[in-house]
JSON list of C-alpha atoms in Angstrom, two decimals:
[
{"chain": "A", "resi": 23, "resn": "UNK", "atom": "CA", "xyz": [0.00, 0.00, 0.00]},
{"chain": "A", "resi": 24, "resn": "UNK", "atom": "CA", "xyz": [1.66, 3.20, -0.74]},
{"chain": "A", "resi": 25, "resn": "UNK", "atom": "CA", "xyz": [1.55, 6.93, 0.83]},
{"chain": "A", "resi": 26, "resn": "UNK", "atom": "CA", "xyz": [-1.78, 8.60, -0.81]},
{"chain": "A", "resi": 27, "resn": "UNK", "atom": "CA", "xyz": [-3.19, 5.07, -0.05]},
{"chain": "A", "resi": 28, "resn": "UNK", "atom": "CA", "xyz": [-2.80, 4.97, 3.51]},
{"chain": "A", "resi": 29, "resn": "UNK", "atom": "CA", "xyz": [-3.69, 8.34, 3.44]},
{"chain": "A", "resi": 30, "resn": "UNK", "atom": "CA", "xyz": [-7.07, 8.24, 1.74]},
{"chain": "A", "resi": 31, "resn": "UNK", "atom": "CA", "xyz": [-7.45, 5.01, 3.90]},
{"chain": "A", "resi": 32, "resn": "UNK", "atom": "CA", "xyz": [-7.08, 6.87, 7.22]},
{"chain": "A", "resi": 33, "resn": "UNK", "atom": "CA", "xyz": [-9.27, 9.67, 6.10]},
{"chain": "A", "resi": 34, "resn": "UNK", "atom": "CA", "xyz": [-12.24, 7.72, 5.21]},
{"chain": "A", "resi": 35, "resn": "UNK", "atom": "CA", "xyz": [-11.54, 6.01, 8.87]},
{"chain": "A", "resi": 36, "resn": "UNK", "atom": "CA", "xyz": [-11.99, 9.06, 11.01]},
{"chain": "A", "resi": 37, "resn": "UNK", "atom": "CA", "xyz": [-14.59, 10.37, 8.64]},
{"chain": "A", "resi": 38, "resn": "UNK", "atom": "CA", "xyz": [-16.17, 7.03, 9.98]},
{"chain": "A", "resi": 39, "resn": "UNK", "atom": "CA", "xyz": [-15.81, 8.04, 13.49]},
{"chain": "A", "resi": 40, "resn": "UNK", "atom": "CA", "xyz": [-16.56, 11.69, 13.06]},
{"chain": "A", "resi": 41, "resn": "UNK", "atom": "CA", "xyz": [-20.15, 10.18, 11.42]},
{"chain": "A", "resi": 42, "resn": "UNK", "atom": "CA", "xyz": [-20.81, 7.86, 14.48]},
{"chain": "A", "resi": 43, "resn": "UNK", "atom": "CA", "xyz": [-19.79, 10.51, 17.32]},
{"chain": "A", "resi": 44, "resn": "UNK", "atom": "CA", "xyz": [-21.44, 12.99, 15.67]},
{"chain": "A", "resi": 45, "resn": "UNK", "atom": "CA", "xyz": [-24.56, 10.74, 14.92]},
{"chain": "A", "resi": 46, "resn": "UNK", "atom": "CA", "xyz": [-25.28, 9.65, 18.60]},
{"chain": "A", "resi": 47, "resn": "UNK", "atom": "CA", "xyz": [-25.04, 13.65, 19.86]},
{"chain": "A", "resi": 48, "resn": "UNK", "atom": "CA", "xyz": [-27.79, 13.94, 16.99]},
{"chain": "A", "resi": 49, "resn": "UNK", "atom": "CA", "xyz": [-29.42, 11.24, 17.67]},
{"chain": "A", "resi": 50, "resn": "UNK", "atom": "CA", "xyz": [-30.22, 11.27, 21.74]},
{"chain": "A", "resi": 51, "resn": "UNK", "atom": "CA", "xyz": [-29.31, 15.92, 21.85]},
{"chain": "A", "resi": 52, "resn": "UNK", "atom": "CA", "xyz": [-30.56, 16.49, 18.63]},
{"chain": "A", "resi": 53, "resn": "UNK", "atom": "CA", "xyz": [-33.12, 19.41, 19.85]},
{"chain": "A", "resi": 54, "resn": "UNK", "atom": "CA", "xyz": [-30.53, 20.75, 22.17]},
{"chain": "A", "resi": 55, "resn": "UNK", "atom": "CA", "xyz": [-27.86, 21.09, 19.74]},
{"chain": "A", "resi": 56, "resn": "UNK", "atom": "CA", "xyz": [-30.15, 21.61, 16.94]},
{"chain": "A", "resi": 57, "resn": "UNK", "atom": "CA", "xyz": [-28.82, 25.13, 16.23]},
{"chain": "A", "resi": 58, "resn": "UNK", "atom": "CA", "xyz": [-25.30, 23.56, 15.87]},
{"chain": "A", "resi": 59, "resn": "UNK", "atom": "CA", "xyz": [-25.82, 21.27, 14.00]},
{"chain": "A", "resi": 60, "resn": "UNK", "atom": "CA", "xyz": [-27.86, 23.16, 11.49]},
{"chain": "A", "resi": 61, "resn": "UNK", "atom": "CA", "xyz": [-24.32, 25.15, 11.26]},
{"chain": "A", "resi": 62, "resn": "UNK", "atom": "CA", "xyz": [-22.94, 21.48, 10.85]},
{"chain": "A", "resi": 63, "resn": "UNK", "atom": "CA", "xyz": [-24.83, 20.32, 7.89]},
{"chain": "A", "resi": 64, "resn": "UNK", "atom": "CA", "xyz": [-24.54, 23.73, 6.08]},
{"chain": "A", "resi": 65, "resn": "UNK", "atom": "CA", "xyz": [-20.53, 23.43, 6.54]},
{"chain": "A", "resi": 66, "resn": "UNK", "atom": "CA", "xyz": [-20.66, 20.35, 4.97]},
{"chain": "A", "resi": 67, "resn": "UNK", "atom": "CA", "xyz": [-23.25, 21.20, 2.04]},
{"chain": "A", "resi": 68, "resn": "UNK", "atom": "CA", "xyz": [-21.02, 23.58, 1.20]},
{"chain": "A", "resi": 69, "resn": "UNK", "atom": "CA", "xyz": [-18.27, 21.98, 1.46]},
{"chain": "A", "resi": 70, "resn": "UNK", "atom": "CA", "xyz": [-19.35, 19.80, -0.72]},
{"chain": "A", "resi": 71, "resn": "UNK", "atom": "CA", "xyz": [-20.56, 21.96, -3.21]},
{"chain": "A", "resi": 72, "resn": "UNK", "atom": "CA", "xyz": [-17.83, 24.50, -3.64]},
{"chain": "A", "resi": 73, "resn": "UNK", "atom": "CA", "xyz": [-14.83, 21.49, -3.40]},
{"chain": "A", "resi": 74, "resn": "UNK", "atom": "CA", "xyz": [-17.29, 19.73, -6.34]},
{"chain": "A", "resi": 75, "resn": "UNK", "atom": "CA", "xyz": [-17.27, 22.43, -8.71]},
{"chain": "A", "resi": 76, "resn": "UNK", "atom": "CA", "xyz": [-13.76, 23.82, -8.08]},
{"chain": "A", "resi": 77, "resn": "UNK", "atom": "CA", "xyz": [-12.70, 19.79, -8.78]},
{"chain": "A", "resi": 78, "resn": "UNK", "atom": "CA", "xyz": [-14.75, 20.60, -12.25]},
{"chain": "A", "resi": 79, "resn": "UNK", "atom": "CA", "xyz": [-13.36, 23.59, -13.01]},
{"chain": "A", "resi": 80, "resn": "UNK", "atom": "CA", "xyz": [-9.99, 24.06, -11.23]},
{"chain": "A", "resi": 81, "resn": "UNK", "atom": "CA", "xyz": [-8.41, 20.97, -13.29]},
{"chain": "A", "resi": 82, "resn": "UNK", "atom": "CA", "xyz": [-7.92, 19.07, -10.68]},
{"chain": "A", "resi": 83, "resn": "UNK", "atom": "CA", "xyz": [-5.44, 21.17, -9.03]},
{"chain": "A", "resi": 84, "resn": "UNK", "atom": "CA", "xyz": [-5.68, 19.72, -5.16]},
{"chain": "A", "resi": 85, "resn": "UNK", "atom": "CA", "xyz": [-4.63, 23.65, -3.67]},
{"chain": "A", "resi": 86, "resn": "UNK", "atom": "CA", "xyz": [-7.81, 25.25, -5.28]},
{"chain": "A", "resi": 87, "resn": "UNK", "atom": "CA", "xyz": [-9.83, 21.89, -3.80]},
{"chain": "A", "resi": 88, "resn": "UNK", "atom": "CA", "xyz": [-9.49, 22.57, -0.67]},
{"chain": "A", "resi": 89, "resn": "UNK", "atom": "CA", "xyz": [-9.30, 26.08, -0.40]},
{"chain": "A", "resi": 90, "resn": "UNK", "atom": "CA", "xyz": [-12.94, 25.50, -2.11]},
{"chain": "A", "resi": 91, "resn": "UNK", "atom": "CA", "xyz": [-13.51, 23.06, 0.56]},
{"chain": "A", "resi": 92, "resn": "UNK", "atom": "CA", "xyz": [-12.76, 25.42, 3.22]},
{"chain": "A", "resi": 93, "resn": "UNK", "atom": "CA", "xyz": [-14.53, 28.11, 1.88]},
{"chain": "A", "resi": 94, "resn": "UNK", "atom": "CA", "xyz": [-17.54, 26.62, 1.33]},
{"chain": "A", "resi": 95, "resn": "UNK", "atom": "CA", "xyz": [-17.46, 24.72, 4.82]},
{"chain": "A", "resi": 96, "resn": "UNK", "atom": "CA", "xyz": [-17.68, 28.28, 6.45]},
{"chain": "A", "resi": 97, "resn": "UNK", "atom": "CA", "xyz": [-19.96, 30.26, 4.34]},
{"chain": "A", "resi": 98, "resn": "UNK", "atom": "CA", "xyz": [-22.76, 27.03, 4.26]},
{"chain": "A", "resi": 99, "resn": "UNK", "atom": "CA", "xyz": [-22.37, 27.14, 8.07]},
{"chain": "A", "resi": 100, "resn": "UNK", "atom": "CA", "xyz": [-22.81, 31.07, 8.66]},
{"chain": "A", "resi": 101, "resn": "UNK", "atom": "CA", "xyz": [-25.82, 30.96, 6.33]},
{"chain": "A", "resi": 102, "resn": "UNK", "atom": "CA", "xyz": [-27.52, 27.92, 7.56]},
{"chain": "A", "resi": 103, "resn": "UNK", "atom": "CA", "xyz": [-26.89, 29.30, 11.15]},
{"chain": "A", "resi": 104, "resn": "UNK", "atom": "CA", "xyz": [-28.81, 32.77, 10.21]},
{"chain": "A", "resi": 105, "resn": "UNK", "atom": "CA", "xyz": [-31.22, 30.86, 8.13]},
{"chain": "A", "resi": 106, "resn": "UNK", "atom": "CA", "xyz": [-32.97, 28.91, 11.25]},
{"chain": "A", "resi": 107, "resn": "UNK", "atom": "CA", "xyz": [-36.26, 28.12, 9.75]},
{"chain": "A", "resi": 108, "resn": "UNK", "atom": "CA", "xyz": [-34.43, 27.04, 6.77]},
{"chain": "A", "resi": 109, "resn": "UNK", "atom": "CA", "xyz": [-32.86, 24.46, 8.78]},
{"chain": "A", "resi": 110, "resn": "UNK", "atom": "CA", "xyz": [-36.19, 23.30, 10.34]},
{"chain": "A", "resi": 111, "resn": "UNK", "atom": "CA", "xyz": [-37.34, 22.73, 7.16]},
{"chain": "A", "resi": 112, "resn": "UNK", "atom": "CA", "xyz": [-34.34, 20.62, 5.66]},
{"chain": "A", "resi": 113, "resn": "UNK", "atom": "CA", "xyz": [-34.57, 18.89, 9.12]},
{"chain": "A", "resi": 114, "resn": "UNK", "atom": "CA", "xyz": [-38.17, 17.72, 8.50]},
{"chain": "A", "resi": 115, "resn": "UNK", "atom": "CA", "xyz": [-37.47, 17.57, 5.00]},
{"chain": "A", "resi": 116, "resn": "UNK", "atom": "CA", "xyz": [-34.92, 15.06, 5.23]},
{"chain": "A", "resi": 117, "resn": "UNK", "atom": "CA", "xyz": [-37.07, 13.07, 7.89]},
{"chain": "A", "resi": 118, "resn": "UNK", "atom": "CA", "xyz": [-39.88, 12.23, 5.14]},
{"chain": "A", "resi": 119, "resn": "UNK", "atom": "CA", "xyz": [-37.27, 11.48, 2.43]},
{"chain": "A", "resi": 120, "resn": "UNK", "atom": "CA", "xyz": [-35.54, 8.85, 4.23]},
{"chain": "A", "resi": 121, "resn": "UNK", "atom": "CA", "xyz": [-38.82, 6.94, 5.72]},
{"chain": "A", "resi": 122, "resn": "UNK", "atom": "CA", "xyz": [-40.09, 7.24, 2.28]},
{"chain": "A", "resi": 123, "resn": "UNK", "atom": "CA", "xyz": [-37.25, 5.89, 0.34]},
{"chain": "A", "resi": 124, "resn": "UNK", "atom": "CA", "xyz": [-36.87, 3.23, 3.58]},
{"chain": "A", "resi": 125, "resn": "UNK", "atom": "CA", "xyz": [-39.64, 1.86, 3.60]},
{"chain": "A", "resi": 126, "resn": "UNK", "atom": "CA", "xyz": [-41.07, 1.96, 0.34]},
{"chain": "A", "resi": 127, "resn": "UNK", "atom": "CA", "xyz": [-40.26, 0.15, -2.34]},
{"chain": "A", "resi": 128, "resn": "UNK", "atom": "CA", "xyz": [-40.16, 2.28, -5.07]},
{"chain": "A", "resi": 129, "resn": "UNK", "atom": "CA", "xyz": [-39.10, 1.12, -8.83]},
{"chain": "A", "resi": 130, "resn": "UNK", "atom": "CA", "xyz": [-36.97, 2.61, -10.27]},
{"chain": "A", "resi": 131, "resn": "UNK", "atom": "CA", "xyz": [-34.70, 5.72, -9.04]},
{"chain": "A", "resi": 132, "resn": "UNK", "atom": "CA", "xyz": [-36.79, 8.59, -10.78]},
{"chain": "A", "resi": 133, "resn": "UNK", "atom": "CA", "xyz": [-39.63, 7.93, -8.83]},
{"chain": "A", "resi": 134, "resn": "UNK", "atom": "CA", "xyz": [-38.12, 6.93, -5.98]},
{"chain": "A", "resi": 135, "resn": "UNK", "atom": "CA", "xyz": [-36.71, 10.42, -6.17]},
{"chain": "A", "resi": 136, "resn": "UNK", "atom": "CA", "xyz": [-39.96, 11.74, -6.60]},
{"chain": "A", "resi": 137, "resn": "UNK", "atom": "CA", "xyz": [-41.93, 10.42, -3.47]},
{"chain": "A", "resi": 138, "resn": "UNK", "atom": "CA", "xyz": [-39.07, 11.07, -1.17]},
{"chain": "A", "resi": 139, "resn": "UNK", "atom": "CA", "xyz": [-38.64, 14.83, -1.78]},
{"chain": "A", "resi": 140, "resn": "UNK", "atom": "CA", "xyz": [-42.92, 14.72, -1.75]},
{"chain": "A", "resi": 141, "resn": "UNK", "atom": "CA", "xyz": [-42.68, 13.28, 1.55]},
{"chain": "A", "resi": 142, "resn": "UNK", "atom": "CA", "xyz": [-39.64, 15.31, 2.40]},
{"chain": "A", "resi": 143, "resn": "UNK", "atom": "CA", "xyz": [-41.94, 18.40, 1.54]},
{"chain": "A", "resi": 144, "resn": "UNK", "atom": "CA", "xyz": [-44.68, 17.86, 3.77]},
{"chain": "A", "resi": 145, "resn": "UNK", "atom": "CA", "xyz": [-42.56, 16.64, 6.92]},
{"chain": "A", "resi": 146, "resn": "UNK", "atom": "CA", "xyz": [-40.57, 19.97, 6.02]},
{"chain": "A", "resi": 147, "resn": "UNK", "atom": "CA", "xyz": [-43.64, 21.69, 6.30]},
{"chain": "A", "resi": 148, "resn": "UNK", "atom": "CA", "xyz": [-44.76, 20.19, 9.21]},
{"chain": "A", "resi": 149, "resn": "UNK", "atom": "CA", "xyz": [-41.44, 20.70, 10.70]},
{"chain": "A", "resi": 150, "resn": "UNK", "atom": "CA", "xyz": [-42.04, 24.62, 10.79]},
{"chain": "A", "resi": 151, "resn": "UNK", "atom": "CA", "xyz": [-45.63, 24.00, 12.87]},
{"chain": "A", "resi": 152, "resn": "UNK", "atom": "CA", "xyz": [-44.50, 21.22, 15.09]},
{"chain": "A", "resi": 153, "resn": "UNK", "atom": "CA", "xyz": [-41.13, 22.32, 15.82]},
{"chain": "A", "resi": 154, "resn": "UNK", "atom": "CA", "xyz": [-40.06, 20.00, 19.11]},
{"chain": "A", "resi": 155, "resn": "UNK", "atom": "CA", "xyz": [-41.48, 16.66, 17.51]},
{"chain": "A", "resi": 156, "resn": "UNK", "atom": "CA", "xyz": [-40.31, 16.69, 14.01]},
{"chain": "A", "resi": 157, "resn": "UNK", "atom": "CA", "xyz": [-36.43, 18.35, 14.91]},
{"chain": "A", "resi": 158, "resn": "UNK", "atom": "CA", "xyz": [-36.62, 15.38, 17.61]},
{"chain": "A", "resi": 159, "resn": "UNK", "atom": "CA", "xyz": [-37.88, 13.37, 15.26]},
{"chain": "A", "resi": 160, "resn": "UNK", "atom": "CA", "xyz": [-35.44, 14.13, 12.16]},
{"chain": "A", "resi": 161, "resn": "UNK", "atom": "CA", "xyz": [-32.52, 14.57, 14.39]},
{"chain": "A", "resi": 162, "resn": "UNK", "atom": "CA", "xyz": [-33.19, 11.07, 15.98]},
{"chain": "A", "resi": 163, "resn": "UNK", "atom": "CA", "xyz": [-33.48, 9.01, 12.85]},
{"chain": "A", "resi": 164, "resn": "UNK", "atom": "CA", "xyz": [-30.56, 11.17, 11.00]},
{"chain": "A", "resi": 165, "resn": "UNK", "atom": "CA", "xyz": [-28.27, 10.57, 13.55]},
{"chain": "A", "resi": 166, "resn": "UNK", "atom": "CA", "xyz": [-29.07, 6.90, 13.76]},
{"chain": "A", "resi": 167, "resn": "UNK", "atom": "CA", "xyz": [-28.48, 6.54, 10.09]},
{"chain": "A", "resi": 168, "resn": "UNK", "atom": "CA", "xyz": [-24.85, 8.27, 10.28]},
{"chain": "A", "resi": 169, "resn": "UNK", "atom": "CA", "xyz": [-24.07, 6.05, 12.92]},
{"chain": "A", "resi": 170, "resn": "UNK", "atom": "CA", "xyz": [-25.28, 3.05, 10.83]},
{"chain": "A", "resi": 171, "resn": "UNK", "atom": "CA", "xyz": [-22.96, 4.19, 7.71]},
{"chain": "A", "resi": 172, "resn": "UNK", "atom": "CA", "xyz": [-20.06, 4.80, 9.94]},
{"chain": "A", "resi": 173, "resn": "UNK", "atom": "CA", "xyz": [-20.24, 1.40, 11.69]},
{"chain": "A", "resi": 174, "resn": "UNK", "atom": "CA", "xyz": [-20.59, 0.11, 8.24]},
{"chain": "A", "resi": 175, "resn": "UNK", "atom": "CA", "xyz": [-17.56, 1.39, 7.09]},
{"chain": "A", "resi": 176, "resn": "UNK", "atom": "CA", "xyz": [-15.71, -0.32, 10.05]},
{"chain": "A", "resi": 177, "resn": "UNK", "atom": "CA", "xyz": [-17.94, -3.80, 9.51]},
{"chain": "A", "resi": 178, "resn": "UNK", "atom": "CA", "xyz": [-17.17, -4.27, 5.91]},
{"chain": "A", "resi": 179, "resn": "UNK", "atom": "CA", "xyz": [-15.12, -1.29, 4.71]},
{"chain": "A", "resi": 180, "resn": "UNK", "atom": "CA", "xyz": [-18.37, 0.32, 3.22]},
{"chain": "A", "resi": 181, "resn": "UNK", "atom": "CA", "xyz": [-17.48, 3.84, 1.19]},
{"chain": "A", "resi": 182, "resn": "UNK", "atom": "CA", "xyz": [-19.96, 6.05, 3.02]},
{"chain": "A", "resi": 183, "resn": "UNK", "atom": "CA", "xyz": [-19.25, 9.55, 1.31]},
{"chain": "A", "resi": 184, "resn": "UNK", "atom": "CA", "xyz": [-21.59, 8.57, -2.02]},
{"chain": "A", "resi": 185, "resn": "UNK", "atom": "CA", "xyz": [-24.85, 8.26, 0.63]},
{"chain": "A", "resi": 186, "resn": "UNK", "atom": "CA", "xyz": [-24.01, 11.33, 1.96]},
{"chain": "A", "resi": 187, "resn": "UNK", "atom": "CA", "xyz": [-23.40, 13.01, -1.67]},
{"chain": "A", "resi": 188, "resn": "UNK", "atom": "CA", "xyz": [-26.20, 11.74, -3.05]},
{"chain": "A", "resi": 189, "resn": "UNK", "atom": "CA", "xyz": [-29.53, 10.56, -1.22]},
{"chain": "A", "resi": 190, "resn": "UNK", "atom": "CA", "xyz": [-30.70, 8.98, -4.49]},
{"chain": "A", "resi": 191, "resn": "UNK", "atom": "CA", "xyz": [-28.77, 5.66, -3.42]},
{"chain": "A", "resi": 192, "resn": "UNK", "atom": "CA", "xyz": [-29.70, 4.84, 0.36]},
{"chain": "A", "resi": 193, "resn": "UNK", "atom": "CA", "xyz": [-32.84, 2.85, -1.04]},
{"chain": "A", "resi": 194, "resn": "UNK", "atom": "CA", "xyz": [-30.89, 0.02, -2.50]},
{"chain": "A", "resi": 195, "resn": "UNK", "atom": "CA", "xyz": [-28.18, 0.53, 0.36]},
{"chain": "A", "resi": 196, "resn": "UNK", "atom": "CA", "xyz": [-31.10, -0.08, 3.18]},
{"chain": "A", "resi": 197, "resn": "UNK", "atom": "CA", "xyz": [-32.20, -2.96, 0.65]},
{"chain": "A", "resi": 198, "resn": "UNK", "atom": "CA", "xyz": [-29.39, -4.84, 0.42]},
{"chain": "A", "resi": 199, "resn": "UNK", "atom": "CA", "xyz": [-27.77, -4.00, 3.61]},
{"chain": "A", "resi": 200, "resn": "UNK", "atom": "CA", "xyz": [-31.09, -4.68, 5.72]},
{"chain": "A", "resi": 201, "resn": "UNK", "atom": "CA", "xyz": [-29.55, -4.32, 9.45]},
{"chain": "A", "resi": 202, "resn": "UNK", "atom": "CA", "xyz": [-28.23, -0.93, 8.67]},
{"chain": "A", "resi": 203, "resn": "UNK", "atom": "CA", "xyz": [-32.18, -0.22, 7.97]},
{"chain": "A", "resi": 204, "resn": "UNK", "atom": "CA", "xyz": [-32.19, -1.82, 11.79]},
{"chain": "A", "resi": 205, "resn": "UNK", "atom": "CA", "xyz": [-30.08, 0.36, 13.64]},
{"chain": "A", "resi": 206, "resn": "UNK", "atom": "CA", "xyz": [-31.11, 3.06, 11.49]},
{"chain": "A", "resi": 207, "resn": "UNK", "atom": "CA", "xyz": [-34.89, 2.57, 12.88]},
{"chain": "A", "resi": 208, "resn": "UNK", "atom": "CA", "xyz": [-34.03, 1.43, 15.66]},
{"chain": "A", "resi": 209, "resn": "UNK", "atom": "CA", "xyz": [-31.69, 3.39, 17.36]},
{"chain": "A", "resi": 210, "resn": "UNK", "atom": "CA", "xyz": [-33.57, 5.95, 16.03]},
{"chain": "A", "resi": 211, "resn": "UNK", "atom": "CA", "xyz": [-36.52, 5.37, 17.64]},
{"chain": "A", "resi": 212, "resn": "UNK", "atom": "CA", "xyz": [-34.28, 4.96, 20.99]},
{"chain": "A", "resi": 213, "resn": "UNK", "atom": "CA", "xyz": [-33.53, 8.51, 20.25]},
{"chain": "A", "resi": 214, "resn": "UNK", "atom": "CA", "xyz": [-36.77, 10.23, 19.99]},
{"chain": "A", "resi": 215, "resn": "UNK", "atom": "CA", "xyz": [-37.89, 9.06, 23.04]},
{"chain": "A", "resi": 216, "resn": "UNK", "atom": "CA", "xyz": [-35.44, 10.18, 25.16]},
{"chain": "A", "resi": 217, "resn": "UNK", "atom": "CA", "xyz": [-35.12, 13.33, 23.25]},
{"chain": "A", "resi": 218, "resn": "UNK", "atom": "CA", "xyz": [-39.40, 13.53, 24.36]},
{"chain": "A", "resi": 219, "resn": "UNK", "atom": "CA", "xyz": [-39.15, 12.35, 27.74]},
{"chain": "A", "resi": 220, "resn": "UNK", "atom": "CA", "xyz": [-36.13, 15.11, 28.43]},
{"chain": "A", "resi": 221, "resn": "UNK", "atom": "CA", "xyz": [-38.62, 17.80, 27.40]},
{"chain": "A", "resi": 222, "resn": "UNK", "atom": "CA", "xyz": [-41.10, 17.63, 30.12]},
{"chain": "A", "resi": 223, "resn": "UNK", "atom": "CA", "xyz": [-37.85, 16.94, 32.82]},
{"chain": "A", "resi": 224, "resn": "UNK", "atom": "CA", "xyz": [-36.33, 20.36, 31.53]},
{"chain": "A", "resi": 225, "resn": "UNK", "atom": "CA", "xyz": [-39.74, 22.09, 31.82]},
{"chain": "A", "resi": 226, "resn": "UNK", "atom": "CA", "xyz": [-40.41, 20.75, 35.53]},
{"chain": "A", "resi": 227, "resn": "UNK", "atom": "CA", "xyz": [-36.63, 21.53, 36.46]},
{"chain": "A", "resi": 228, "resn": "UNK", "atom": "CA", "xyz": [-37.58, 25.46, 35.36]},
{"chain": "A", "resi": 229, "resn": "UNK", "atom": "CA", "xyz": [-40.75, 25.62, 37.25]}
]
């Protein structure tokens, strides 16, 4: 194994463990920290999205990569912090899209696209009136499915960065990998109830 290997191969590892950590705050603090980690997923939109199309346009040249990368780290996360409600909504948003696409089983990817940003839409929606259930709620079963794709990586050396890039290819993932659709559901359902049953212990703690 040379250099850039070991390299790429140690990256992808604490990715792993930066997706599991991160997934259990989400996961059992996802209300308390939801602010944060609004500022969290913008970073790495961004990220994302600048590094992509400097790698397109910046022939390759690694320098320009990550100064994209850095760049568009901060500027998703000071925008998604100051755009709160626009957070809600991707949190509820990307609630309904991963039930749908989990539990349904959708032919073909065009339509499975289609009923998970529908269902995405509504639970966004939803998100803005029922704030406290559906950030519990999305923050629960999102962190449970990072954690699932990080321990996967460590189980069977699965490349989680194309879930995470595109959403279009977690149905056949929770198909063909079925007990990552387990811990997804079920830790996530751990989750949201102890995110719940925290909220009436904070209230009775302030009266």
């Amino acid at each position: 194994m040379n250099f850039m290997s070991a390299v790429v191969d140690s990256s992808y590892a604490v990715g792993a463990g930066v997706l599991i950590v991160w997934g259990l705050i989400d996961c059992f603090f996802g209300y308390r920290v939801f602010r944060f980690a609004v500022a969290l997923i913008g970073a790495l939109v961004g990220a994302l999205l600048l590094s992509g199309a400097a790698a397109q346009l910046g022939g390759g040249n690694e320098l320009v990569y990550w100064i994209a990368f850095g760049g568009g780290a901060v500027l998703g996360a000071i925008l998604s912090f100051c755009f709160y409600l626009v957070g809600v909504f991707l949190a509820g948003f990307s609630l309904g899209y991963v039930v749908a696409v989990g539990l349904v089983p959708f032919t073909g990817p065009a339509v499975t696209l289609l009923a998970g940003t529908l269902a995405g839409t509504v639970t966004g929606l939803l998100a803005l009136v029922l704030q406290r259930f559906l950030i519990s709620a999305a923050t629960a079963f999102g962190g449970a499915f990072r954690v699932a794709l990080g321990v996967a990586f460590f189980v069977e050396q699965l490349d989680w960065q194309p879930f995470l890039r595109s959403p279009d290819r977690v149905p056949a993932l929770l198909v063909d990998r079925w007990w990552i659709m387990a811990v997804m559901f079920g830790l996530g359902l751990c989750g949201l109830i102890v995110q719940l049953r925290r909220a009436p212990e904070r209230k009775a703690v302030e009266a």
